[in-house]
Amino acid sequence: MVSVIRPVIITGMSGGGLSTAAKVFEDKGFFVAQNLPPQMILELIALAREEDSPVTRLAVVTDVRARMFNGSLIGTVEQIREAGADPFVLFLEARDDVLIRRFDSVRRTHPLQGDETLQAGIRREREELAQVREAADVIIDTSNLSVHDLRRAVEASVGQLPGDRQHVTVESFGFKHGSPRDADIVLDVRFLPNPYWVQELRDFRGVDAPVAEYVLAQPGATEFVDNVAALLVSMLGGYRHEGKDFITVGIGCTGGHHRSVAISEAVAAKLRETDTVEISVLHRDLERS
């Protein structure tokens, strides 16, 4: 048998963006199977690992509806590991109010709602998926993400698959839109002067040279970047010891347009110098007003 690239299990809350994630993996050349019961997931992975299999990149989308069949998703993940095909588990979630709004917009009932309220169905689903969430390699909170932002976040997770090194995602955001719930570390760069109040810089963003140069020229900015990079590097060994190979660092300013973007790019560049981790950068609120 030959191993495929780590089989991907895409799961999470109904309404969390599983369909969008599936499309991203399809676009990346994965064979994607959707809504398979636990036993069929095991059989599909075994088939993909056969010597003459045409499938070398496999992703399976499964949600709480699989509970209608024998076996559990967390048990399936453990069985896949025992078979020597260490799965990459991607879990998508969102706040209750966001999920309710999404279900209302498409006039769908929740699969666990039954005769009760939509809120009750969401609560029941969170309880049933708690163990899977705990075992996930990457958790993406889609509450504040547009479809395009979600695609970028999922694409970043795809980039984490091939290597054995730890992966750090540096995510800029605006505090006025809420902190990213999936961040392991959240840092605040509102101590730096805001380029928004500089007329000639207002319409630029932190990825543009004029803003980046302005932000990094402020007292304490480069020291902050150096200290954050050093702190993260010092924590990587502990994270790995605890079985955590995927770390998300949220860096926030007021709107997520200028300071957090420039600092995130600088922190990512500094971490790449160490050549010890894979790095991706996500600017969650760059295009939001």
mmCIF file of C-alpha atoms in Angstrom:
data_model
loop_
_atom_site.group_PDB
_atom_site.id
_atom_site.type_symbol
_atom_site.label_atom_id
_atom_site.label_comp_id
_atom_site.label_asym_id
_atom_site.label_seq_id
_atom_site.Cartn_x
_atom_site.Cartn_y
_atom_site.Cartn_z
ATOM 1 C CA MET A 1 0.000 0.000 0.000
ATOM 2 C CA VAL A 2 1.133 3.545 -0.668
ATOM 3 C CA SER A 3 0.106 6.420 1.541
ATOM 4 C CA VAL A 4 -1.923 9.260 0.157
ATOM 5 C CA ILE A 5 -1.203 12.764 1.353
ATOM 6 C CA ARG A 6 -2.839 12.979 4.772
ATOM 7 C CA PRO A 7 -6.557 12.258 4.331
ATOM 8 C CA VAL A 8 -8.560 15.309 5.300
ATOM 9 C CA ILE A 9 -11.703 15.133 7.424
ATOM 10 C CA ILE A 10 -13.785 18.296 6.973
ATOM 11 C CA THR A 11 -16.403 18.608 9.667
ATOM 12 C CA GLY A 12 -18.029 21.076 12.036
ATOM 13 C CA MET A 13 -21.262 22.884 12.664
ATOM 14 C CA SER A 14 -24.121 22.767 10.173
ATOM 15 C CA GLY A 15 -24.093 26.180 8.516
ATOM 16 C CA GLY A 16 -20.422 26.649 9.390
ATOM 17 C CA GLY A 17 -19.190 26.633 5.791
ATOM 18 C CA LEU A 18 -18.519 22.962 5.068
ATOM 19 C CA SER A 19 -19.721 23.237 1.460
ATOM 20 C CA THR A 20 -17.385 26.154 0.783
ATOM 21 C CA ALA A 21 -14.478 24.232 2.302
ATOM 22 C CA ALA A 22 -15.282 21.224 0.119
ATOM 23 C CA LYS A 23 -15.148 23.389 -3.021
ATOM 24 C CA VAL A 24 -11.751 24.767 -2.017
ATOM 25 C CA PHE A 25 -10.329 21.263 -1.648
ATOM 26 C CA GLU A 26 -11.838 20.236 -4.989
ATOM 27 C CA ASP A 27 -10.171 23.257 -6.609
ATOM 28 C CA LYS A 28 -6.871 22.123 -5.070
ATOM 29 C CA GLY A 29 -7.105 18.755 -6.798
ATOM 30 C CA PHE A 30 -8.519 16.667 -3.953
ATOM 31 C CA PHE A 31 -10.999 13.875 -4.490
ATOM 32 C CA VAL A 32 -13.824 15.056 -2.218
ATOM 33 C CA ALA A 33 -16.561 12.794 -0.864
ATOM 34 C CA GLN A 34 -19.460 14.286 1.065
ATOM 35 C CA ASN A 35 -21.780 13.077 3.828
ATOM 36 C CA LEU A 36 -20.313 9.611 4.217
ATOM 37 C CA PRO A 37 -21.174 7.506 7.284
ATOM 38 C CA PRO A 38 -18.229 6.479 9.504
ATOM 39 C CA GLN A 39 -17.718 2.961 8.088
ATOM 40 C CA MET A 40 -17.671 4.207 4.508
ATOM 41 C CA ILE A 41 -15.016 6.813 5.412
ATOM 42 C CA LEU A 42 -12.748 4.001 6.577
ATOM 43 C CA GLU A 43 -13.432 1.967 3.429
ATOM 44 C CA LEU A 44 -12.791 4.941 1.126
ATOM 45 C CA ILE A 45 -9.461 5.743 2.771
ATOM 46 C CA ALA A 46 -8.432 2.087 2.492
ATOM 47 C CA LEU A 47 -9.290 2.126 -1.219
ATOM 48 C CA ALA A 48 -7.347 5.369 -1.746
ATOM 49 C CA ARG A 49 -4.304 3.787 -0.127
ATOM 50 C CA GLU A 50 -4.265 0.797 -2.476
ATOM 51 C CA GLU A 51 -1.167 0.578 -4.652
ATOM 52 C CA ASP A 52 -3.045 1.097 -7.917
ATOM 53 C CA SER A 53 -5.385 3.812 -6.605
ATOM 54 C CA PRO A 54 -5.708 6.912 -8.816
ATOM 55 C CA VAL A 55 -6.484 9.002 -5.729
ATOM 56 C CA THR A 56 -3.516 10.719 -4.099
ATOM 57 C CA ARG A 57 -5.329 13.597 -2.341
ATOM 58 C CA LEU A 58 -8.479 12.764 -0.438
ATOM 59 C CA ALA A 59 -10.908 14.868 1.593
ATOM 60 C CA VAL A 60 -14.098 13.679 3.237
ATOM 61 C CA VAL A 61 -16.872 16.017 4.384
ATOM 62 C CA THR A 62 -18.984 14.659 7.220
ATOM 63 C CA ASP A 63 -21.293 16.289 9.731
ATOM 64 C CA VAL A 64 -23.621 15.404 12.567
ATOM 65 C CA ARG A 65 -26.014 13.582 10.227
ATOM 66 C CA ALA A 66 -23.543 10.680 10.172
ATOM 67 C CA ARG A 67 -24.758 9.810 13.687
ATOM 68 C CA MET A 68 -27.691 7.972 12.064
ATOM 69 C CA PHE A 69 -25.232 5.177 11.229
ATOM 70 C CA ASN A 70 -23.239 2.906 13.518
ATOM 71 C CA GLY A 71 -19.970 4.335 14.803
ATOM 72 C CA SER A 72 -18.939 7.839 15.796
ATOM 73 C CA LEU A 73 -16.816 10.393 13.999
ATOM 74 C CA ILE A 74 -14.273 10.606 16.831
ATOM 75 C CA GLY A 75 -14.047 6.800 16.807
ATOM 76 C CA THR A 76 -13.535 6.869 13.049
ATOM 77 C CA VAL A 77 -10.684 9.367 13.393
ATOM 78 C CA GLU A 78 -8.993 7.066 15.921
ATOM 79 C CA GLN A 79 -9.435 4.056 13.631
ATOM 80 C CA ILE A 80 -7.895 5.966 10.713
ATOM 81 C CA ARG A 81 -4.876 6.774 12.891
ATOM 82 C CA GLU A 82 -4.567 3.129 13.945
ATOM 83 C CA ALA A 83 -4.495 2.197 10.253
ATOM 84 C CA GLY A 84 -1.445 4.435 9.780
ATOM 85 C CA ALA A 85 -3.142 7.182 7.750
ATOM 86 C CA ASP A 86 -2.926 10.101 10.169
ATOM 87 C CA PRO A 87 -5.966 12.256 9.283
ATOM 88 C CA PHE A 88 -5.943 16.037 9.157
ATOM 89 C CA VAL A 89 -9.144 17.209 10.854
ATOM 90 C CA LEU A 90 -10.479 20.615 9.809
ATOM 91 C CA PHE A 91 -13.349 21.873 11.987
ATOM 92 C CA LEU A 92 -15.544 24.814 10.972
ATOM 93 C CA GLU A 93 -17.787 26.612 13.422
ATOM 94 C CA ALA A 94 -19.588 29.914 14.005
ATOM 95 C CA ARG A 95 -21.401 31.736 16.784
ATOM 96 C CA ASP A 96 -24.980 30.709 17.525
ATOM 97 C CA ASP A 97 -26.431 34.020 16.348
ATOM 98 C CA VAL A 98 -24.583 33.726 13.029
ATOM 99 C CA LEU A 99 -25.737 30.132 12.496
ATOM 100 C CA ILE A 100 -29.326 31.126 13.248
ATOM 101 C CA ARG A 101 -29.119 33.963 10.743
ATOM 102 C CA ARG A 102 -27.702 31.644 8.083
ATOM 103 C CA PHE A 103 -30.407 29.033 8.597
ATOM 104 C CA ASP A 104 -33.112 31.704 8.537
ATOM 105 C CA SER A 105 -31.746 33.167 5.291
ATOM 106 C CA VAL A 106 -32.085 29.845 3.453
ATOM 107 C CA ARG A 107 -35.255 28.753 5.319
ATOM 108 C CA ARG A 108 -33.766 25.445 6.388
ATOM 109 C CA THR A 109 -34.349 23.467 9.558
ATOM 110 C CA HIS A 110 -31.421 22.237 11.606
ATOM 111 C CA PRO A 111 -30.763 18.468 11.296
ATOM 112 C CA LEU A 112 -31.017 18.098 15.098
ATOM 113 C CA GLN A 113 -33.866 20.554 15.609
ATOM 114 C CA GLY A 114 -36.722 18.068 15.587
ATOM 115 C CA ASP A 115 -39.856 19.609 17.073
ATOM 116 C CA GLU A 116 -37.827 22.112 19.093
ATOM 117 C CA THR A 117 -36.256 25.461 18.282
ATOM 118 C CA LEU A 118 -33.330 26.109 15.967
ATOM 119 C CA GLN A 119 -31.314 27.194 19.018
ATOM 120 C CA ALA A 120 -31.960 23.810 20.647
ATOM 121 C CA GLY A 121 -30.707 21.995 17.547
ATOM 122 C CA ILE A 122 -27.512 24.066 17.466
ATOM 123 C CA ARG A 123 -26.893 23.431 21.161
ATOM 124 C CA ARG A 124 -27.371 19.686 20.699
ATOM 125 C CA GLU A 125 -24.983 19.682 17.738
ATOM 126 C CA ARG A 126 -22.267 21.491 19.721
ATOM 127 C CA GLU A 127 -22.530 18.863 22.427
ATOM 128 C CA GLU A 128 -22.305 15.978 19.959
ATOM 129 C CA LEU A 129 -19.297 17.470 18.134
ATOM 130 C CA ALA A 130 -17.371 18.578 21.243
ATOM 131 C CA GLN A 131 -14.919 15.657 21.168
ATOM 132 C CA VAL A 132 -14.250 16.030 17.461
ATOM 133 C CA ARG A 133 -13.612 19.748 17.901
ATOM 134 C CA GLU A 134 -11.151 18.983 20.675
ATOM 135 C CA ALA A 135 -9.281 16.570 18.385
ATOM 136 C CA ALA A 136 -9.197 18.931 15.379
ATOM 137 C CA ASP A 137 -5.882 20.030 13.883
ATOM 138 C CA VAL A 138 -7.296 23.364 12.736
ATOM 139 C CA ILE A 139 -10.459 25.169 13.851
ATOM 140 C CA ILE A 140 -11.814 27.986 11.701
ATOM 141 C CA ASP A 141 -14.435 30.300 13.176
ATOM 142 C CA THR A 142 -16.395 31.566 10.178
ATOM 143 C CA SER A 143 -18.588 34.009 12.112
ATOM 144 C CA ASN A 144 -16.951 37.144 10.728
ATOM 145 C CA LEU A 145 -15.672 35.759 7.439
ATOM 146 C CA SER A 146 -17.065 36.562 4.027
ATOM 147 C CA VAL A 147 -17.153 33.721 1.491
ATOM 148 C CA HIS A 148 -13.900 35.034 -0.003
ATOM 149 C CA ASP A 149 -12.239 35.286 3.417
ATOM 150 C CA LEU A 150 -13.373 31.760 4.241
ATOM 151 C CA ARG A 151 -11.852 30.461 1.016
ATOM 152 C CA ARG A 152 -8.544 32.131 1.922
ATOM 153 C CA ALA A 153 -8.631 30.645 5.436
ATOM 154 C CA VAL A 154 -9.338 27.153 4.094
ATOM 155 C CA GLU A 155 -6.647 27.540 1.418
ATOM 156 C CA ALA A 156 -4.195 28.384 4.198
ATOM 157 C CA SER A 157 -5.101 25.115 5.915
ATOM 158 C CA VAL A 158 -4.493 23.196 2.675
ATOM 159 C CA GLY A 159 -0.988 24.625 2.611
ATOM 160 C CA GLN A 160 -0.324 23.076 6.006
ATOM 161 C CA LEU A 161 -0.773 19.499 4.840
ATOM 162 C CA PRO A 162 2.433 18.367 3.087
ATOM 163 C CA GLY A 163 5.116 19.019 5.677
ATOM 164 C CA ASP A 164 5.909 17.745 9.150
ATOM 165 C CA ARG A 165 6.860 21.159 10.510
ATOM 166 C CA GLN A 166 4.623 23.204 12.761
ATOM 167 C CA HIS A 167 2.488 25.820 11.092
ATOM 168 C CA VAL A 168 1.741 29.342 12.297
ATOM 169 C CA THR A 169 -1.075 31.391 10.793
ATOM 170 C CA VAL A 170 -0.737 35.117 11.502
ATOM 171 C CA GLU A 171 -4.182 36.682 11.206
ATOM 172 C CA SER A 172 -4.827 40.419 11.251
ATOM 173 C CA PHE A 173 -8.247 41.644 12.359
ATOM 174 C CA GLY A 174 -10.179 44.651 13.597
ATOM 175 C CA PHE A 175 -11.381 44.692 17.194
ATOM 176 C CA LYS A 176 -14.547 46.495 16.126
ATOM 177 C CA HIS A 177 -15.509 43.328 14.246
ATOM 178 C CA GLY A 178 -14.661 41.056 17.176
ATOM 179 C CA SER A 179 -11.603 38.981 18.026
ATOM 180 C CA PRO A 180 -11.052 35.731 16.073
ATOM 181 C CA ARG A 181 -12.423 32.962 18.269
ATOM 182 C CA ASP A 182 -10.078 30.396 16.746
ATOM 183 C CA ALA A 183 -6.906 32.295 17.678
ATOM 184 C CA ASP A 184 -4.558 30.687 20.195
ATOM 185 C CA ILE A 185 -2.888 34.024 20.942
ATOM 186 C CA VAL A 186 -4.382 37.515 20.523
ATOM 187 C CA LEU A 187 -2.187 40.626 20.417
ATOM 188 C CA ASP A 188 -3.251 44.278 20.360
ATOM 189 C CA VAL A 189 -1.298 46.831 18.291
ATOM 190 C CA ARG A 190 -3.555 49.801 19.017
ATOM 191 C CA PHE A 191 -0.658 51.263 21.009
ATOM 192 C CA LEU A 192 0.777 52.397 17.672
ATOM 193 C CA PRO A 193 -0.387 55.635 15.970
ATOM 194 C CA ASN A 194 -3.223 54.990 13.543
ATOM 195 C CA PRO A 195 -2.419 55.748 9.867
ATOM 196 C CA TYR A 196 -6.147 56.326 9.349
ATOM 197 C CA TRP A 197 -5.669 59.803 10.790
ATOM 198 C CA VAL A 198 -2.944 60.619 8.266
ATOM 199 C CA GLN A 199 -4.874 61.945 5.297
ATOM 200 C CA GLU A 200 -2.492 60.734 2.596
ATOM 201 C CA LEU A 201 -2.424 57.210 4.109
ATOM 202 C CA ARG A 202 -6.106 56.709 4.888
ATOM 203 C CA ASP A 203 -7.034 55.054 1.604
ATOM 204 C CA PHE A 204 -4.052 52.700 1.630
ATOM 205 C CA ARG A 205 -3.857 49.427 3.569
ATOM 206 C CA GLY A 206 -1.174 47.766 5.658
ATOM 207 C CA VAL A 207 -0.064 45.655 2.699
ATOM 208 C CA ASP A 208 0.833 48.871 0.843
ATOM 209 C CA ALA A 209 4.374 50.190 1.252
ATOM 210 C CA PRO A 210 3.458 53.735 2.459
ATOM 211 C CA VAL A 211 1.409 52.384 5.367
ATOM 212 C CA ALA A 212 3.822 49.569 6.221
ATOM 213 C CA GLU A 213 6.749 51.976 6.301
ATOM 214 C CA TYR A 214 4.809 54.442 8.456
ATOM 215 C CA VAL A 215 3.730 51.786 10.974
ATOM 216 C CA LEU A 216 7.141 50.147 11.297
ATOM 217 C CA ALA A 217 8.826 53.537 11.698
ATOM 218 C CA GLN A 218 6.866 54.237 14.895
ATOM 219 C CA PRO A 219 8.684 53.946 18.239
ATOM 220 C CA GLY A 220 8.411 50.423 19.593
ATOM 221 C CA ALA A 221 7.085 48.853 16.376
ATOM 222 C CA THR A 222 10.147 46.891 15.262
ATOM 223 C CA GLU A 223 10.894 45.906 18.860
ATOM 224 C CA PHE A 224 7.356 44.562 19.132
ATOM 225 C CA VAL A 225 7.772 42.513 15.957
ATOM 226 C CA ASP A 226 11.090 41.069 17.163
ATOM 227 C CA ASN A 227 9.687 40.260 20.615
ATOM 228 C CA VAL A 228 6.554 38.589 19.242
ATOM 229 C CA ALA A 229 8.598 36.434 16.859
ATOM 230 C CA ALA A 230 10.989 35.442 19.654
ATOM 231 C CA LEU A 231 8.083 34.658 21.991
ATOM 232 C CA LEU A 232 6.407 32.425 19.430
ATOM 233 C CA VAL A 233 9.612 30.547 18.637
ATOM 234 C CA SER A 234 10.145 29.939 22.364
ATOM 235 C CA MET A 235 6.631 28.479 22.654
ATOM 236 C CA LEU A 236 6.791 26.105 19.685
ATOM 237 C CA GLY A 237 8.505 23.287 21.548
ATOM 238 C CA GLY A 238 5.866 23.350 24.271
ATOM 239 C CA TYR A 239 3.051 23.406 21.740
ATOM 240 C CA ARG A 240 4.526 20.406 19.931
ATOM 241 C CA HIS A 241 4.941 18.515 23.193
ATOM 242 C CA GLU A 242 1.224 19.062 23.799
ATOM 243 C CA GLY A 243 0.428 17.756 20.318
ATOM 244 C CA LYS A 244 -0.400 21.138 18.798
ATOM 245 C CA ASP A 245 1.228 21.669 15.411
ATOM 246 C CA PHE A 246 -1.073 24.417 14.126
ATOM 247 C CA ILE A 247 -1.023 27.774 15.901
ATOM 248 C CA THR A 248 -3.074 30.841 15.013
ATOM 249 C CA VAL A 249 -1.881 34.254 16.183
ATOM 250 C CA GLY A 250 -4.415 37.081 15.972
ATOM 251 C CA ILE A 251 -3.033 40.618 15.709
ATOM 252 C CA GLY A 252 -5.650 43.324 16.022
ATOM 253 C CA CYS A 253 -6.091 47.048 15.590
ATOM 254 C CA THR A 254 -9.274 49.100 15.402
ATOM 255 C CA GLY A 255 -10.563 48.272 11.932
ATOM 256 C CA GLY A 256 -8.118 45.634 10.684
ATOM 257 C CA HIS A 257 -6.944 47.795 7.761
ATOM 258 C CA HIS A 258 -3.609 49.370 8.669
ATOM 259 C CA ARG A 259 -1.589 48.637 11.818
ATOM 260 C CA SER A 260 -2.565 44.997 12.374
ATOM 261 C CA VAL A 261 -2.005 44.201 8.691
ATOM 262 C CA ALA A 262 1.445 45.788 8.538
ATOM 263 C CA ILE A 263 2.550 44.208 11.818
ATOM 264 C CA SER A 264 1.196 40.781 10.817
ATOM 265 C CA GLU A 265 3.193 40.883 7.596
ATOM 266 C CA ALA A 266 6.307 41.926 9.517
ATOM 267 C CA VAL A 267 5.880 39.203 12.161
ATOM 268 C CA ALA A 268 5.377 36.587 9.430
ATOM 269 C CA ALA A 269 8.496 37.781 7.610
ATOM 270 C CA LYS A 270 10.505 37.591 10.840
ATOM 271 C CA LEU A 271 9.287 34.055 11.563
ATOM 272 C CA ARG A 272 10.207 32.943 8.033
ATOM 273 C CA GLU A 273 13.801 33.942 8.788
ATOM 274 C CA THR A 274 13.989 31.174 11.387
ATOM 275 C CA ASP A 275 13.065 28.522 8.799
ATOM 276 C CA THR A 276 11.622 26.374 11.598
ATOM 277 C CA VAL A 277 7.897 26.684 10.835
ATOM 278 C CA GLU A 278 5.516 27.003 7.911
ATOM 279 C CA ILE A 279 3.901 30.444 7.837
ATOM 280 C CA SER A 280 0.699 31.763 6.310
ATOM 281 C CA VAL A 281 -0.878 35.191 6.638
ATOM 282 C CA LEU A 282 -4.593 35.959 6.664
ATOM 283 C CA HIS A 283 -6.044 39.477 6.710
ATOM 284 C CA ARG A 284 -9.580 38.884 7.944
ATOM 285 C CA ASP A 285 -10.985 42.402 7.794
ATOM 286 C CA LEU A 286 -8.833 44.014 5.124
ATOM 287 C CA GLU A 287 -11.766 44.682 2.773
ATOM 288 C CA ARG A 288 -14.428 45.347 5.405
ATOM 289 C CA SER A 289 -15.685 48.858 6.003
#
